[in-house]
PDB file of C-alpha atoms and ligand atoms in Angstrom:
ATOM      1  CA  MET A   1       7.133 -59.066 -18.880  1.00  0.00           C
ATOM      2  CA  LEU A   2      10.152 -59.284 -16.486  1.00  0.00           C
ATOM      3  CA  ASN A   3      11.882 -62.232 -16.575  1.00  0.00           C
ATOM      4  CA  ALA A   4      13.045 -62.820 -13.230  1.00  0.00           C
ATOM      5  CA  GLN A   5      15.562 -65.413 -13.057  1.00  0.00           C
ATOM      6  CA  ARG A   6      17.571 -66.417 -10.256  1.00  0.00           C
ATOM      7  CA  CYS A   7      21.728 -67.729 -10.492  1.00  0.00           C
ATOM      8  CA  SER A   8      22.265 -69.626  -7.742  1.00  0.00           C
ATOM      9  CA  SER A   9      26.626 -68.800  -8.302  1.00  0.00           C
ATOM     10  CA  ASN A  10      28.136 -65.527  -9.506  1.00  0.00           C
ATOM     11  CA  ILE A  11      29.054 -66.800 -12.518  1.00  0.00           C
ATOM     12  CA  ARG A  12      29.928 -63.942 -15.032  1.00  0.00           C
ATOM     13  CA  THR A  13      29.028 -64.263 -18.712  1.00  0.00           C
ATOM     14  CA  ARG A  14      31.367 -63.172 -21.237  1.00  0.00           C
ATOM     15  CA  GLY A  15      31.460 -63.523 -24.665  1.00  0.00           C
ATOM     16  CA  PRO A  16      28.838 -65.709 -27.055  1.00  0.00           C
ATOM     17  CA  ILE A  17      25.141 -65.712 -25.629  1.00  0.00           C
ATOM     18  CA  ALA A  18      22.536 -66.822 -27.775  1.00  0.00           C
ATOM     19  CA  VAL A  19      19.509 -64.444 -29.177  1.00  0.00           C
ATOM     20  CA  GLY A  20      17.081 -65.804 -30.257  1.00  0.00           C
ATOM     21  CA  ARG A  21      18.022 -68.893 -33.168  1.00  0.00           C
ATOM     22  CA  GLN A  22      21.397 -66.927 -33.637  1.00  0.00           C
ATOM     23  CA  THR A  23      23.995 -66.814 -31.744  1.00  0.00           C
ATOM     24  CA  GLU A  24      25.805 -63.179 -31.505  1.00  0.00           C
ATOM     25  CA  ILE A  25      29.318 -62.533 -30.226  1.00  0.00           C
ATOM     26  CA  THR A  26      28.741 -59.938 -28.107  1.00  0.00           C
ATOM     27  CA  GLU A  27      29.762 -59.013 -24.171  1.00  0.00           C
ATOM     28  CA  MET A  28      27.127 -59.026 -21.518  1.00  0.00           C
ATOM     29  CA  ILE A  29      26.009 -56.077 -20.495  1.00  0.00           C
ATOM     30  CA  GLU A  30      25.533 -56.043 -16.881  1.00  0.00           C
ATOM     31  CA  GLY A  31      24.417 -53.621 -14.137  1.00  0.00           C
ATOM     32  CA  SER A  32      23.417 -52.946 -10.331  1.00  0.00           C
ATOM     33  CA  CYS A  33      22.249 -51.040  -7.834  1.00  0.00           C
ATOM     34  CA  LEU A  34      24.369 -49.037  -5.466  1.00  0.00           C
ATOM     35  CA  CYS A  35      23.761 -52.020  -2.717  1.00  0.00           C
ATOM     36  CA  GLY A  36      24.377 -54.453  -5.193  1.00  0.00           C
ATOM     37  CA  ASN A  37      21.146 -56.267  -3.535  1.00  0.00           C
ATOM     38  CA  VAL A  38      19.701 -55.738  -7.651  1.00  0.00           C
ATOM     39  CA  ARG A  39      21.424 -57.336 -10.067  1.00  0.00           C
ATOM     40  CA  TYR A  40      20.942 -57.193 -13.954  1.00  0.00           C
ATOM     41  CA  GLU A  41      21.756 -58.583 -17.360  1.00  0.00           C
ATOM     42  CA  LEU A  42      20.778 -57.327 -20.761  1.00  0.00           C
ATOM     43  CA  ARG A  43      20.586 -60.215 -23.365  1.00  0.00           C
ATOM     44  CA  GLY A  44      19.936 -58.095 -26.216  1.00  0.00           C
ATOM     45  CA  PRO A  45      21.914 -54.594 -27.708  1.00  0.00           C
ATOM     46  CA  PRO A  46      20.233 -51.406 -26.531  1.00  0.00           C
ATOM     47  CA  GLN A  47      18.544 -49.968 -29.248  1.00  0.00           C
ATOM     48  CA  SER A  48      19.359 -46.118 -28.198  1.00  0.00           C
ATOM     49  CA  MET A  49      20.707 -43.822 -25.526  1.00  0.00           C
ATOM     50  CA  TYR A  50      20.157 -40.452 -24.804  1.00  0.00           C
ATOM     51  CA  TYR A  51      19.939 -37.523 -21.498  1.00  0.00           C
ATOM     52  CA  CYS A  52      16.713 -36.656 -20.462  1.00  0.00           C
ATOM     53  CA  HIS A  53      16.524 -33.483 -18.637  1.00  0.00           C
ATOM     54  CA  CYS A  54      12.941 -33.921 -17.801  1.00  0.00           C
ATOM     55  CA  SER A  55      12.314 -33.041 -14.036  1.00  0.00           C
ATOM     56  CA  MET A  56      10.699 -36.376 -13.578  1.00  0.00           C
ATOM     57  CA  CYS A  57      14.105 -38.119 -14.384  1.00  0.00           C
ATOM     58  CA  ARG A  58      15.974 -34.717 -12.502  1.00  0.00           C
ATOM     59  CA  LYS A  59      13.904 -35.540  -9.374  1.00  0.00           C
ATOM     60  CA  ALA A  60      14.069 -39.289  -9.529  1.00  0.00           C
ATOM     61  CA  THR A  61      17.948 -39.894  -9.636  1.00  0.00           C
ATOM     62  CA  GLY A  62      19.150 -36.790  -8.112  1.00  0.00           C
ATOM     63  CA  SER A  63      21.028 -35.693 -10.776  1.00  0.00           C
ATOM     64  CA  SER A  64      21.136 -32.970 -13.039  1.00  0.00           C
ATOM     65  CA  PHE A  65      20.016 -35.134 -15.893  1.00  0.00           C
ATOM     66  CA  ALA A  66      19.262 -38.681 -16.798  1.00  0.00           C
ATOM     67  CA  THR A  67      21.417 -40.748 -19.161  1.00  0.00           C
ATOM     68  CA  ASN A  68      19.054 -43.136 -20.388  1.00  0.00           C
ATOM     69  CA  MET A  69      19.301 -46.098 -22.625  1.00  0.00           C
ATOM     70  CA  LEU A  70      16.494 -47.931 -24.632  1.00  0.00           C
ATOM     71  CA  VAL A  71      16.142 -51.511 -24.432  1.00  0.00           C
ATOM     72  CA  LYS A  72      13.457 -54.429 -25.382  1.00  0.00           C
ATOM     73  CA  GLU A  73      12.141 -55.588 -22.716  1.00  0.00           C
ATOM     74  CA  SER A  74      12.609 -59.351 -23.087  1.00  0.00           C
ATOM     75  CA  ASP A  75      16.210 -58.678 -23.004  1.00  0.00           C
ATOM     76  CA  LEU A  76      15.983 -57.014 -19.727  1.00  0.00           C
ATOM     77  CA  VAL A  77      16.800 -60.302 -17.032  1.00  0.00           C
ATOM     78  CA  ILE A  78      16.527 -59.423 -13.278  1.00  0.00           C
ATOM     79  CA  ILE A  79      19.269 -61.839 -11.852  1.00  0.00           C
ATOM     80  CA  VAL A  80      19.181 -61.284  -8.320  1.00  0.00           C
ATOM     81  CA  GLY A  81      16.409 -59.431  -5.979  1.00  0.00           C
ATOM     82  CA  ALA A  82      13.898 -58.872  -8.566  1.00  0.00           C
ATOM     83  CA  HIS A  83      11.719 -59.325  -5.657  1.00  0.00           C
ATOM     84  CA  LEU A  84      13.317 -55.750  -4.354  1.00  0.00           C
ATOM     85  CA  LEU A  85      11.749 -53.648  -6.883  1.00  0.00           C
ATOM     86  CA  LYS A  86       9.600 -51.551  -6.425  1.00  0.00           C
ATOM     87  CA  ALA A  87       7.944 -49.215  -8.775  1.00  0.00           C
ATOM     88  CA  PHE A  88       6.779 -45.427  -8.765  1.00  0.00           C
ATOM     89  CA  GLN A  89       3.935 -44.729 -11.215  1.00  0.00           C
ATOM     90  CA  SER A  90       5.303 -41.035 -11.858  1.00  0.00           C
ATOM     91  CA  SER A  91       2.807 -40.310 -14.338  1.00  0.00           C
ATOM     92  CA  PRO A  92      -0.362 -42.186 -15.718  1.00  0.00           C
ATOM     93  CA  GLY A  93       1.330 -45.266 -17.483  1.00  0.00           C
ATOM     94  CA  GLU A  94       4.426 -44.483 -16.661  1.00  0.00           C
ATOM     95  CA  ASN A  95       6.293 -46.621 -13.666  1.00  0.00           C
ATOM     96  CA  ARG A  96       9.881 -46.093 -12.188  1.00  0.00           C
ATOM     97  CA  TYR A  97      11.322 -49.116 -10.852  1.00  0.00           C
ATOM     98  CA  PHE A  98      13.499 -48.566  -8.227  1.00  0.00           C
ATOM     99  CA  CYS A  99      15.451 -50.416  -5.291  1.00  0.00           C
ATOM    100  CA  SER A 100      13.253 -50.445  -2.574  1.00  0.00           C
ATOM    101  CA  GLU A 101      16.751 -51.206  -0.188  1.00  0.00           C
ATOM    102  CA  CYS A 102      18.928 -48.786  -1.495  1.00  0.00           C
ATOM    103  CA  GLY A 103      17.096 -46.497  -3.762  1.00  0.00           C
ATOM    104  CA  SER A 104      18.555 -46.486  -7.058  1.00  0.00           C
ATOM    105  CA  PRO A 105      16.965 -45.736  -9.822  1.00  0.00           C
ATOM    106  CA  ILE A 106      17.058 -48.960 -12.424  1.00  0.00           C
ATOM    107  CA  TYR A 107      14.621 -48.502 -15.156  1.00  0.00           C
ATOM    108  CA  SER A 108      11.143 -47.105 -16.006  1.00  0.00           C
ATOM    109  CA  LYS A 109       8.375 -48.742 -18.414  1.00  0.00           C
ATOM    110  CA  ALA A 110       5.420 -46.624 -20.455  1.00  0.00           C
ATOM    111  CA  ARG A 111       2.409 -48.147 -21.418  1.00  0.00           C
ATOM    112  CA  ASP A 112       2.460 -46.027 -24.557  1.00  0.00           C
ATOM    113  CA  ARG A 113       6.255 -47.608 -25.499  1.00  0.00           C
ATOM    114  CA  GLU A 114       5.097 -51.298 -26.006  1.00  0.00           C
ATOM    115  CA  ASN A 115       8.223 -53.946 -25.206  1.00  0.00           C
ATOM    116  CA  VAL A 116      10.902 -51.383 -24.702  1.00  0.00           C
ATOM    117  CA  VAL A 117      11.833 -49.987 -21.063  1.00  0.00           C
ATOM    118  CA  SER A 118      14.278 -47.115 -20.248  1.00  0.00           C
ATOM    119  CA  ILE A 119      17.578 -48.393 -18.199  1.00  0.00           C
ATOM    120  CA  ARG A 120      19.055 -45.766 -15.937  1.00  0.00           C
ATOM    121  CA  CYS A 121      22.626 -46.297 -17.358  1.00  0.00           C
ATOM    122  CA  GLY A 122      24.625 -45.032 -13.866  1.00  0.00           C
ATOM    123  CA  THR A 123      23.632 -48.286 -13.015  1.00  0.00           C
ATOM    124  CA  LEU A 124      25.623 -50.175 -15.677  1.00  0.00           C
ATOM    125  CA  ASN A 125      28.763 -51.856 -14.571  1.00  0.00           C
ATOM    126  CA  GLY A 126      30.694 -51.433 -17.541  1.00  0.00           C
ATOM    127  CA  ASP A 127      30.758 -50.055 -21.293  1.00  0.00           C
ATOM    128  CA  PRO A 128      27.184 -50.833 -23.096  1.00  0.00           C
ATOM    129  CA  GLY A 129      29.059 -49.788 -26.200  1.00  0.00           C
ATOM    130  CA  ILE A 130      26.472 -47.281 -27.644  1.00  0.00           C
ATOM    131  CA  ARG A 131      27.044 -43.397 -26.880  1.00  0.00           C
ATOM    132  CA  PRO A 132      23.769 -40.572 -26.105  1.00  0.00           C
ATOM    133  CA  THR A 133      22.908 -39.333 -29.830  1.00  0.00           C
ATOM    134  CA  GLU A 134      20.527 -36.690 -27.940  1.00  0.00           C
ATOM    135  CA  HIS A 135      19.054 -34.330 -25.471  1.00  0.00           C
ATOM    136  CA  ILE A 136      15.453 -34.582 -25.065  1.00  0.00           C
ATOM    137  CA  TYR A 137      12.905 -32.761 -23.041  1.00  0.00           C
ATOM    138  CA  VAL A 138      15.428 -29.544 -23.060  1.00  0.00           C
ATOM    139  CA  ALA A 139      12.578 -27.197 -21.933  1.00  0.00           C
ATOM    140  CA  SER A 140      13.214 -28.836 -18.425  1.00  0.00           C
ATOM    141  CA  LYS A 141      16.672 -28.554 -18.373  1.00  0.00           C
ATOM    142  CA  ALA A 142      17.876 -27.337 -14.796  1.00  0.00           C
ATOM    143  CA  PRO A 143      19.089 -23.847 -14.957  1.00  0.00           C
ATOM    144  CA  TRP A 144      22.544 -24.658 -13.954  1.00  0.00           C
ATOM    145  CA  PHE A 145      23.291 -27.012 -16.423  1.00  0.00           C
ATOM    146  CA  GLU A 146      24.768 -25.779 -19.334  1.00  0.00           C
ATOM    147  CA  ILE A 147      24.762 -28.184 -22.487  1.00  0.00           C
ATOM    148  CA  ARG A 148      28.485 -28.238 -24.432  1.00  0.00           C
ATOM    149  CA  ASP A 149      28.266 -30.974 -26.928  1.00  0.00           C
ATOM    150  CA  ARG A 150      26.715 -31.029 -30.623  1.00  0.00           C
ATOM    151  CA  LEU A 151      24.369 -33.268 -29.957  1.00  0.00           C
ATOM    152  CA  PRO A 152      20.742 -32.410 -30.962  1.00  0.00           C
ATOM    153  CA  GLN A 153      18.484 -30.723 -28.543  1.00  0.00           C
ATOM    154  CA  HIS A 154      15.015 -31.320 -28.603  1.00  0.00           C
ATOM    155  CA  LEU A 155      12.621 -29.733 -26.230  1.00  0.00           C
ATOM    156  CA  GLY A 156      10.516 -32.409 -25.598  1.00  0.00           C
ATOM    157  CA  GLU A 157      10.337 -35.842 -26.585  1.00  0.00           C
ATOM    158  CA  PRO A 158      10.921 -36.632 -30.227  1.00  0.00           C
ATOM    159  CA  GLU A 159       9.315 -38.706 -32.064  1.00  0.00           C
ATOM    160  CA  LEU A 160      10.424 -42.140 -32.246  1.00  0.00           C
TER     161      LEU A 160
HETATM  162 ZN1   ZN B 201      19.771 -51.359  -3.902  1.00  0.00          ZN
HETATM  163 ZN1   ZN B 202      12.860 -38.003 -18.284  1.00  0.00          ZN
END
């Protein structure tokens, strides 16, 4: 479930935020689409970051690959513009949500990945703190792109 909330102000929250019953000192991670009409916050720590070379991520982002980040679905809060998000079902059970005004891909949600969404990191406004740890779907990699780092490469999707 998306927690659609509306904020009447543009206050940027920094510093301590409540996570469940605990209070953790963490930077609020924020992001937005290209036109700025969709803005979101991540209210918990990202679980992992990876490069996805699958042809669907390439086409959905228009890039040679996508940099994605898994976060708990309940930690993703659309602050403004939730009504502008449209979903495209790119494969059975997988929806890709994008801004219907400017086309920015924001996140995807797969039926078989419960309670987790995949954020398109290019829409982040700051540094989320973590770094990519692997390349996935390398079998679909763009032929003009050469991977030059030493991160593990998976032909498809590794077991989570
Ligand atoms: Zn937009
Ligand atoms: Zn992908």
